[in-house]
Amino acid sequence: MSGAARLLQDVFGFDDFRPGQGEIVEAVADGENVLAIMPTGGGKSLCFQLPALMRDGVTVVISPLIALMRDQVRALQEAGVSAGALTSGNTPEETDAVFEALEAGRLKLLYMAPERLAAGAAVGLLRRAGVSLIAVDEAHCVSQWGHDFRPDYLRIGALRRDLNVPLAAFTATADAETQAEIVEKLFDGVAPRAFLRGFDRPNIHLAFAAKDGPRRQILDFAAARKGQSGIVYCGTRAKTESLAAALREAGHTTLHYHGGMEAEDRRIAETRFQREDGLIVVATVAFGMGVDKPDIRWVAHADLPKSIEAYYQEIGRAGRDGAPAETLTLFGPEDIRLRRSQIDEGLASPERRAADHGRLNALLGLAEALKCRRRTLLQYFDETDVSCGNCDLCDRPADVFDGTTAVRKALSAILRTDEWFGAGHLIDILTGNETDKVRQRGHQTLPTYGVGTEYDRRQWQAIFRQMMGHDLVRPDPERHGALRMTDAALPLLRDETSIELRRDSIRAAASTRRPAVKAMVSEEDAPLLSALKAKRRAFAEAAKAPAYVIFNDRTLIEMAETRPQSLDDMARIGGVGAKKLERYGAAFLEVIVGEAQQMHPTRRKLAGREAGTVYDRLLAVQADLTRGADGVEKPLSCSASLLAKVAQMRNADPSALERLLGDRRAERFGPAFLDVLREAS
Ligand code: ADP
Ligand code: ZN
């Protein structure tokens, strides 16, 4: 085993590198200058933490966010690595401890806020400390054109020159201009070795839905994920507050967050979200940079994001630990109108506006996609080699129909009314709905009047929305949002091409059923997972640290599913390094073994099998009927071994069950047991 692989296992408890990590670690450890672009959650921190342990001297890590630095330092210390941070958030004792460790030559990683570099003493301090590597997290903060610009990042280039040590820069922002700026500002224009990792986030489930009672849609989505940490993004500040209130009413622990709040309140919200398990934050996009929580299990958009890049970044906050995460993005015609007018009314140059419309179009194309969302999304980032099976359209193919004639009728209604009307009036014309407005304008005499009766109002709304999504028509802000045809629609009008549309409005009506609660593990492992989480919470609270610093969700899921029975087994779980094994192994093992011991031995024999789950249901059903359906009869029950036999019955029918149970028990439990068995088969 190579040194890197051993450290990976011993210190971090991981068996394998994530894609790309291995090469980056090697290059950084070899002292090359490196620029690594990896998607959020790709595991960037490991790419400088591991080399730091492999190299002599101290690695200084520049990172923009104090809270995140503190958490990373905590996590490293938990893993037994000597790490410290110098930030304005330190207590004097913490700062003293860092200096002491530096002087004693014990410190391996020193985290620093960029502001520190402004202080003259910093360079001298770092030189004396024997810094041998600079790692720059969120390197795009050096870009003056990006919205995360940090002026102090511009000092990093000089620091590299002064110390004359290699530098490794990391970011998730991939566009070419930002990359060029990073090379210019951090590496004095000399191109470093660059690593570009793909943009796929396979553990994130992608889904879109047309708005259809959006508040209820969000509440349903959250209800099915109760107790899991999530973010709901909203288009307006007011909505974050009202939706947060609705979620709270539905029994979720929920906070709102937006740029109009006091800095202190925002900080409190960020910290609570970071620390607590199972909190929902309803936020505007202002909630972003400060969020570095690896175990966000879901992200929902109550309103359409502004571009495909924004969408990717926002959903990308989910599932950074690699465990399954889910997303839902809602959209409707009013979103499209809003986003278009924001672009049109902005102060950007005409070229910039055209580009912004293009980025919005890409997102709308994704929203109205008929095939795999992931493929559509990644195509935009020029990735073509994509496998999925983890999006709503892979789960259930879109129900499509040839919409060419419908679209042509709609376009004709638009053109014959000189592009002066919105969808509502146009639908009145198409469906032959003689309103006052129709009569006033004499539109009942148009040749298109009443030619669209094959669809009802809702269906026409879906057609118009999709026409906007395909950018065949655009709302014109100068005409109060009246729909105007774009050049993209010409081939359809000329009969040169055809178009497929989704039949979503019909489906929407049918899907109002409450979704079942989604669990992160199978029903059988769920109680153990909650017990493990409770144990983790206890440790986290005692240490005043976020839960994932103890173990992340993925690690707990693996424990719940594989049920290690000894510390040796425990050591093989991903995320359990030597230090953590020593510190927490026994406590978590006790939870697992204890759970198993509570099980009846007969039941334990069925563990991990379908029959085990059936056994549990039979037991529950039996408990309800112990004293008969009305609760007044003589108590009666079946022995564990009898229940186990029932649970393992094949082709159960009333007479077979009666033979097994005997008359009295068959009478009391037979029908209910049969239901359980039928449901299971
Ligand atoms: P980012 O690239 O967004 O900075 P992080 O460095 O925070 O990502 O890593 C995200 C998550 O992935 C963390 O929870 C980390 O523990 C986990 N992780 C990193 N590398 C590995 C690996 N090789 N195997 C398993 N999990 C890993
Ligand atoms: Zn897919």
Short mmCIF file of N, CA and C in Angstrom, two decimals, residues 18-134:
data_model
loop_
_atom_site.label_atom_id
_atom_site.label_comp_id
_atom_site.label_asym_id
_atom_site.label_seq_id
_atom_site.Cartn_x
_atom_site.Cartn_y
_atom_site.Cartn_z
N ARG A 18 -11.92 9.19 -4.10
CA ARG A 18 -12.98 9.56 -5.02
C ARG A 18 -12.32 9.81 -6.37
N PRO A 19 -13.12 9.79 -7.46
CA PRO A 19 -12.51 10.00 -8.78
C PRO A 19 -11.67 11.29 -8.80
N GLY A 20 -10.45 11.16 -9.29
CA GLY A 20 -9.60 12.33 -9.45
C GLY A 20 -8.74 12.66 -8.25
N GLN A 21 -9.18 12.26 -7.06
CA GLN A 21 -8.43 12.66 -5.85
C GLN A 21 -7.00 12.13 -5.86
N GLY A 22 -6.86 10.87 -6.28
CA GLY A 22 -5.55 10.21 -6.22
C GLY A 22 -4.48 11.00 -6.96
N GLU A 23 -4.78 11.37 -8.20
CA GLU A 23 -3.79 12.10 -9.02
C GLU A 23 -3.47 13.45 -8.41
N ILE A 24 -4.51 14.10 -7.91
CA ILE A 24 -4.28 15.44 -7.36
C ILE A 24 -3.40 15.34 -6.11
N VAL A 25 -3.73 14.38 -5.25
CA VAL A 25 -2.94 14.19 -4.03
C VAL A 25 -1.48 13.96 -4.39
N GLU A 26 -1.26 13.14 -5.38
CA GLU A 26 0.11 12.81 -5.78
C GLU A 26 0.85 14.06 -6.26
N ALA A 27 0.19 14.83 -7.14
CA ALA A 27 0.84 16.03 -7.68
C ALA A 27 1.12 17.04 -6.58
N VAL A 28 0.16 17.22 -5.68
CA VAL A 28 0.35 18.21 -4.61
C VAL A 28 1.45 17.74 -3.67
N ALA A 29 1.44 16.46 -3.35
CA ALA A 29 2.46 15.93 -2.44
C ALA A 29 3.85 16.04 -3.06
N ASP A 30 3.91 15.94 -4.40
CA ASP A 30 5.20 16.06 -5.08
C ASP A 30 5.68 17.50 -5.19
N GLY A 31 4.88 18.43 -4.72
CA GLY A 31 5.31 19.82 -4.73
C GLY A 31 5.07 20.54 -6.04
N GLU A 32 4.14 20.02 -6.87
CA GLU A 32 3.82 20.75 -8.09
C GLU A 32 2.83 21.86 -7.78
N ASN A 33 2.86 22.91 -8.60
CA ASN A 33 1.78 23.89 -8.53
C ASN A 33 0.55 23.28 -9.19
N VAL A 34 -0.59 23.40 -8.53
CA VAL A 34 -1.77 22.68 -9.01
C VAL A 34 -3.00 23.58 -8.99
N LEU A 35 -3.80 23.49 -10.04
CA LEU A 35 -5.13 24.08 -10.02
C LEU A 35 -6.13 22.94 -10.22
N ALA A 36 -6.94 22.69 -9.21
CA ALA A 36 -7.89 21.58 -9.32
C ALA A 36 -9.31 22.13 -9.31
N ILE A 37 -10.06 21.75 -10.33
CA ILE A 37 -11.46 22.16 -10.41
C ILE A 37 -12.31 20.92 -10.21
N MET A 38 -13.03 20.91 -9.14
CA MET A 38 -13.83 19.74 -8.79
C MET A 38 -15.19 20.21 -8.38
N PRO A 39 -16.23 19.45 -8.70
CA PRO A 39 -17.55 19.87 -8.26
C PRO A 39 -17.63 19.87 -6.73
N THR A 40 -18.53 20.67 -6.21
CA THR A 40 -18.78 20.67 -4.78
C THR A 40 -19.05 19.25 -4.32
N GLY A 41 -18.48 18.87 -3.21
CA GLY A 41 -18.70 17.52 -2.73
C GLY A 41 -17.75 16.51 -3.34
N GLY A 42 -16.91 16.96 -4.27
CA GLY A 42 -15.98 16.05 -4.92
C GLY A 42 -14.88 15.59 -3.97
N GLY A 43 -14.71 16.32 -2.87
CA GLY A 43 -13.69 15.95 -1.90
C GLY A 43 -12.41 16.73 -2.08
N LYS A 44 -12.54 18.04 -2.21
CA LYS A 44 -11.36 18.88 -2.41
C LYS A 44 -10.47 18.92 -1.17
N SER A 45 -11.09 19.03 0.00
CA SER A 45 -10.25 19.25 1.19
C SER A 45 -9.22 18.15 1.35
N LEU A 46 -9.64 16.92 1.08
CA LEU A 46 -8.71 15.81 1.22
C LEU A 46 -7.47 16.00 0.34
N CYS A 47 -7.65 16.68 -0.80
CA CYS A 47 -6.57 16.85 -1.77
C CYS A 47 -5.46 17.76 -1.27
N PHE A 48 -5.72 18.54 -0.21
CA PHE A 48 -4.59 19.24 0.40
C PHE A 48 -4.29 18.72 1.81
N GLN A 49 -5.32 18.14 2.46
CA GLN A 49 -5.07 17.64 3.82
C GLN A 49 -4.13 16.44 3.81
N LEU A 50 -4.35 15.56 2.85
CA LEU A 50 -3.52 14.36 2.80
C LEU A 50 -2.07 14.70 2.44
N PRO A 51 -1.83 15.50 1.36
CA PRO A 51 -0.45 15.90 1.07
C PRO A 51 0.20 16.62 2.25
N ALA A 52 -0.59 17.39 3.00
CA ALA A 52 -0.02 18.10 4.15
C ALA A 52 0.60 17.11 5.13
N LEU A 53 -0.05 15.95 5.27
CA LEU A 53 0.48 14.94 6.19
C LEU A 53 1.69 14.24 5.60
N MET A 54 1.78 14.22 4.26
CA MET A 54 2.87 13.51 3.62
C MET A 54 4.13 14.36 3.53
N ARG A 55 3.96 15.67 3.60
CA ARG A 55 5.10 16.57 3.42
C ARG A 55 5.67 17.02 4.76
N ASP A 56 6.95 17.40 4.74
CA ASP A 56 7.53 18.01 5.92
C ASP A 56 6.95 19.41 6.08
N GLY A 57 7.00 19.92 7.27
CA GLY A 57 6.61 21.31 7.50
C GLY A 57 5.11 21.51 7.55
N VAL A 58 4.74 22.78 7.54
CA VAL A 58 3.34 23.16 7.74
C VAL A 58 2.70 23.50 6.40
N THR A 59 1.46 23.11 6.22
CA THR A 59 0.69 23.56 5.07
C THR A 59 -0.24 24.66 5.54
N VAL A 60 -0.15 25.82 4.89
CA VAL A 60 -1.07 26.89 5.27
C VAL A 60 -2.25 26.85 4.31
N VAL A 61 -3.45 26.88 4.88
CA VAL A 61 -4.68 26.79 4.08
C VAL A 61 -5.40 28.13 4.15
N ILE A 62 -5.59 28.75 2.99
CA ILE A 62 -6.33 30.01 2.96
C ILE A 62 -7.76 29.70 2.56
N SER A 63 -8.69 30.12 3.39
CA SER A 63 -10.10 29.82 3.13
C SER A 63 -10.93 31.03 3.55
N PRO A 64 -12.00 31.32 2.82
CA PRO A 64 -12.69 32.59 3.06
C PRO A 64 -13.67 32.58 4.23
N LEU A 65 -14.04 31.45 4.72
CA LEU A 65 -15.15 31.45 5.68
C LEU A 65 -14.73 30.89 7.03
N ILE A 66 -14.84 31.75 8.01
CA ILE A 66 -14.32 31.40 9.32
C ILE A 66 -15.00 30.18 9.92
N ALA A 67 -16.33 30.15 9.82
CA ALA A 67 -17.05 29.03 10.43
C ALA A 67 -16.61 27.70 9.82
N LEU A 68 -16.39 27.72 8.50
CA LEU A 68 -16.01 26.49 7.82
C LEU A 68 -14.61 26.05 8.22
N MET A 69 -13.74 27.03 8.36
CA MET A 69 -12.39 26.69 8.78
C MET A 69 -12.42 26.01 10.14
N ARG A 70 -13.20 26.60 11.02
CA ARG A 70 -13.24 26.04 12.37
C ARG A 70 -13.76 24.61 12.34
N ASP A 71 -14.77 24.37 11.49
CA ASP A 71 -15.31 23.00 11.42
C ASP A 71 -14.29 22.02 10.83
N GLN A 72 -13.57 22.49 9.81
CA GLN A 72 -12.56 21.59 9.23
C GLN A 72 -11.47 21.28 10.25
N VAL A 73 -11.08 22.29 10.99
CA VAL A 73 -10.05 22.07 12.01
C VAL A 73 -10.57 21.07 13.04
N ARG A 74 -11.82 21.27 13.45
CA ARG A 74 -12.42 20.32 14.39
C ARG A 74 -12.38 18.90 13.86
N ALA A 75 -12.79 18.77 12.59
CA ALA A 75 -12.84 17.43 11.99
C ALA A 75 -11.44 16.82 11.94
N LEU A 76 -10.44 17.63 11.59
CA LEU A 76 -9.07 17.10 11.54
C LEU A 76 -8.61 16.67 12.91
N GLN A 77 -8.90 17.51 13.90
CA GLN A 77 -8.47 17.15 15.26
C GLN A 77 -9.15 15.86 15.70
N GLU A 78 -10.42 15.71 15.34
CA GLU A 78 -11.13 14.46 15.66
C GLU A 78 -10.41 13.27 15.04
N ALA A 79 -9.84 13.49 13.85
CA ALA A 79 -9.15 12.40 13.17
C ALA A 79 -7.71 12.26 13.65
N GLY A 80 -7.34 13.06 14.65
CA GLY A 80 -6.02 12.92 15.23
C GLY A 80 -4.93 13.71 14.52
N VAL A 81 -5.31 14.68 13.69
CA VAL A 81 -4.33 15.49 12.98
C VAL A 81 -4.13 16.80 13.71
N SER A 82 -2.88 17.23 13.80
CA SER A 82 -2.61 18.48 14.48
C SER A 82 -2.89 19.64 13.52
N ALA A 83 -3.99 20.33 13.77
CA ALA A 83 -4.40 21.43 12.90
C ALA A 83 -4.87 22.58 13.76
N GLY A 84 -4.74 23.79 13.23
CA GLY A 84 -5.20 24.96 13.97
C GLY A 84 -5.63 26.04 13.01
N ALA A 85 -6.34 27.03 13.55
CA ALA A 85 -6.80 28.13 12.71
C ALA A 85 -6.45 29.44 13.35
N LEU A 86 -6.08 30.40 12.53
CA LEU A 86 -5.89 31.77 13.02
C LEU A 86 -6.95 32.63 12.35
N THR A 87 -7.99 32.93 13.10
CA THR A 87 -9.06 33.76 12.54
C THR A 87 -9.49 34.76 13.60
N SER A 88 -10.28 35.71 13.16
CA SER A 88 -10.75 36.72 14.11
C SER A 88 -11.73 36.12 15.11
N GLY A 89 -12.22 34.91 14.82
CA GLY A 89 -13.16 34.29 15.74
C GLY A 89 -12.49 33.57 16.91
N ASN A 90 -11.16 33.52 16.90
CA ASN A 90 -10.45 32.78 17.95
C ASN A 90 -10.57 33.42 19.33
N THR A 91 -10.56 32.60 20.36
CA THR A 91 -10.33 33.13 21.70
C THR A 91 -8.81 33.27 21.85
N PRO A 92 -8.36 34.12 22.78
CA PRO A 92 -6.90 34.27 22.97
C PRO A 92 -6.25 32.92 23.27
N GLU A 93 -6.95 32.07 24.03
CA GLU A 93 -6.35 30.77 24.37
C GLU A 93 -6.14 29.92 23.11
N GLU A 94 -7.14 29.97 22.21
CA GLU A 94 -7.00 29.19 20.98
C GLU A 94 -5.80 29.68 20.18
N THR A 95 -5.67 31.01 20.08
CA THR A 95 -4.55 31.57 19.33
C THR A 95 -3.23 31.15 19.97
N ASP A 96 -3.17 31.23 21.30
CA ASP A 96 -1.94 30.82 21.99
C ASP A 96 -1.60 29.37 21.67
N ALA A 97 -2.62 28.53 21.71
CA ALA A 97 -2.39 27.10 21.46
C ALA A 97 -1.83 26.89 20.06
N VAL A 98 -2.35 27.66 19.09
CA VAL A 98 -1.86 27.52 17.72
C VAL A 98 -0.38 27.92 17.65
N PHE A 99 -0.06 29.07 18.24
CA PHE A 99 1.34 29.51 18.21
C PHE A 99 2.27 28.51 18.89
N GLU A 100 1.80 27.98 19.98
CA GLU A 100 2.60 27.02 20.72
C GLU A 100 2.90 25.79 19.85
N ALA A 101 1.85 25.27 19.22
CA ALA A 101 2.02 24.09 18.36
C ALA A 101 2.93 24.41 17.19
N LEU A 102 2.80 25.63 16.66
CA LEU A 102 3.66 26.04 15.55
C LEU A 102 5.12 26.04 15.99
N GLU A 103 5.36 26.65 17.13
CA GLU A 103 6.73 26.76 17.61
C GLU A 103 7.33 25.40 17.89
N ALA A 104 6.52 24.52 18.46
CA ALA A 104 7.01 23.18 18.78
C ALA A 104 7.16 22.33 17.53
N GLY A 105 6.77 22.90 16.37
CA GLY A 105 6.89 22.13 15.13
C GLY A 105 5.90 20.99 15.04
N ARG A 106 4.81 21.09 15.80
CA ARG A 106 3.85 19.99 15.80
C ARG A 106 2.76 20.18 14.75
N LEU A 107 2.48 21.44 14.42
CA LEU A 107 1.31 21.71 13.58
C LEU A 107 1.54 21.24 12.14
N LYS A 108 0.55 20.56 11.57
CA LYS A 108 0.65 20.14 10.17
C LYS A 108 -0.17 21.05 9.26
N LEU A 109 -1.32 21.49 9.73
CA LEU A 109 -2.16 22.36 8.91
C LEU A 109 -2.53 23.62 9.68
N LEU A 110 -2.28 24.75 9.04
CA LEU A 110 -2.64 26.02 9.65
C LEU A 110 -3.65 26.73 8.75
N TYR A 111 -4.88 26.86 9.22
CA TYR A 111 -5.91 27.55 8.44
C TYR A 111 -5.85 29.04 8.74
N MET A 112 -5.98 29.83 7.70
CA MET A 112 -5.91 31.28 7.88
C MET A 112 -6.95 31.98 7.04
N ALA A 113 -7.58 32.98 7.63
CA ALA A 113 -8.48 33.82 6.83
C ALA A 113 -7.62 34.76 6.00
N PRO A 114 -8.06 35.08 4.79
CA PRO A 114 -7.22 35.93 3.91
C PRO A 114 -6.92 37.30 4.54
N GLU A 115 -7.83 37.80 5.38
CA GLU A 115 -7.61 39.10 6.02
C GLU A 115 -6.29 39.12 6.79
N ARG A 116 -5.93 37.98 7.33
CA ARG A 116 -4.70 37.87 8.11
C ARG A 116 -3.47 38.26 7.31
N LEU A 117 -3.56 38.02 5.98
CA LEU A 117 -2.39 38.30 5.14
C LEU A 117 -2.12 39.80 5.06
N ALA A 118 -3.14 40.59 5.38
CA ALA A 118 -2.96 42.04 5.32
C ALA A 118 -2.04 42.51 6.44
N ALA A 119 -2.06 41.79 7.54
CA ALA A 119 -1.19 42.17 8.65
C ALA A 119 0.26 41.88 8.28
N GLY A 120 1.12 42.86 8.45
CA GLY A 120 2.51 42.74 8.00
C GLY A 120 3.23 41.55 8.60
N ALA A 121 2.89 41.20 9.84
CA ALA A 121 3.64 40.16 10.54
C ALA A 121 3.40 38.77 9.95
N ALA A 122 2.35 38.62 9.16
CA ALA A 122 1.94 37.28 8.74
C ALA A 122 3.02 36.55 7.96
N VAL A 123 3.64 37.24 6.99
CA VAL A 123 4.61 36.57 6.14
C VAL A 123 5.79 36.07 6.96
N GLY A 124 6.28 36.95 7.83
CA GLY A 124 7.39 36.56 8.69
C GLY A 124 7.04 35.34 9.52
N LEU A 125 5.86 35.40 10.09
CA LEU A 125 5.41 34.29 10.92
C LEU A 125 5.39 32.98 10.13
N LEU A 126 4.84 33.05 8.92
CA LEU A 126 4.72 31.83 8.12
C LEU A 126 6.10 31.32 7.71
N ARG A 127 7.01 32.26 7.43
CA ARG A 127 8.34 31.80 7.01
C ARG A 127 9.03 31.10 8.17
N ARG A 128 8.96 31.70 9.35
CA ARG A 128 9.59 31.10 10.52
C ARG A 128 8.96 29.75 10.85
N ALA A 129 7.67 29.63 10.56
CA ALA A 129 6.96 28.41 10.94
C ALA A 129 7.32 27.24 10.03
N GLY A 130 8.07 27.51 8.98
CA GLY A 130 8.45 26.42 8.10
C GLY A 130 7.31 25.96 7.20
N VAL A 131 6.60 26.93 6.62
CA VAL A 131 5.51 26.58 5.69
C VAL A 131 6.11 25.99 4.42
N SER A 132 5.60 24.86 4.00
CA SER A 132 6.16 24.20 2.82
C SER A 132 5.15 24.06 1.70
N LEU A 133 3.92 24.52 1.96
CA LEU A 133 2.89 24.38 0.92
C LEU A 133 1.76 25.36 1.24
N ILE A 134 1.26 26.00 0.18
CA ILE A 134 0.08 26.86 0.36
C ILE A 134 -1.10 26.20 -0.35
#
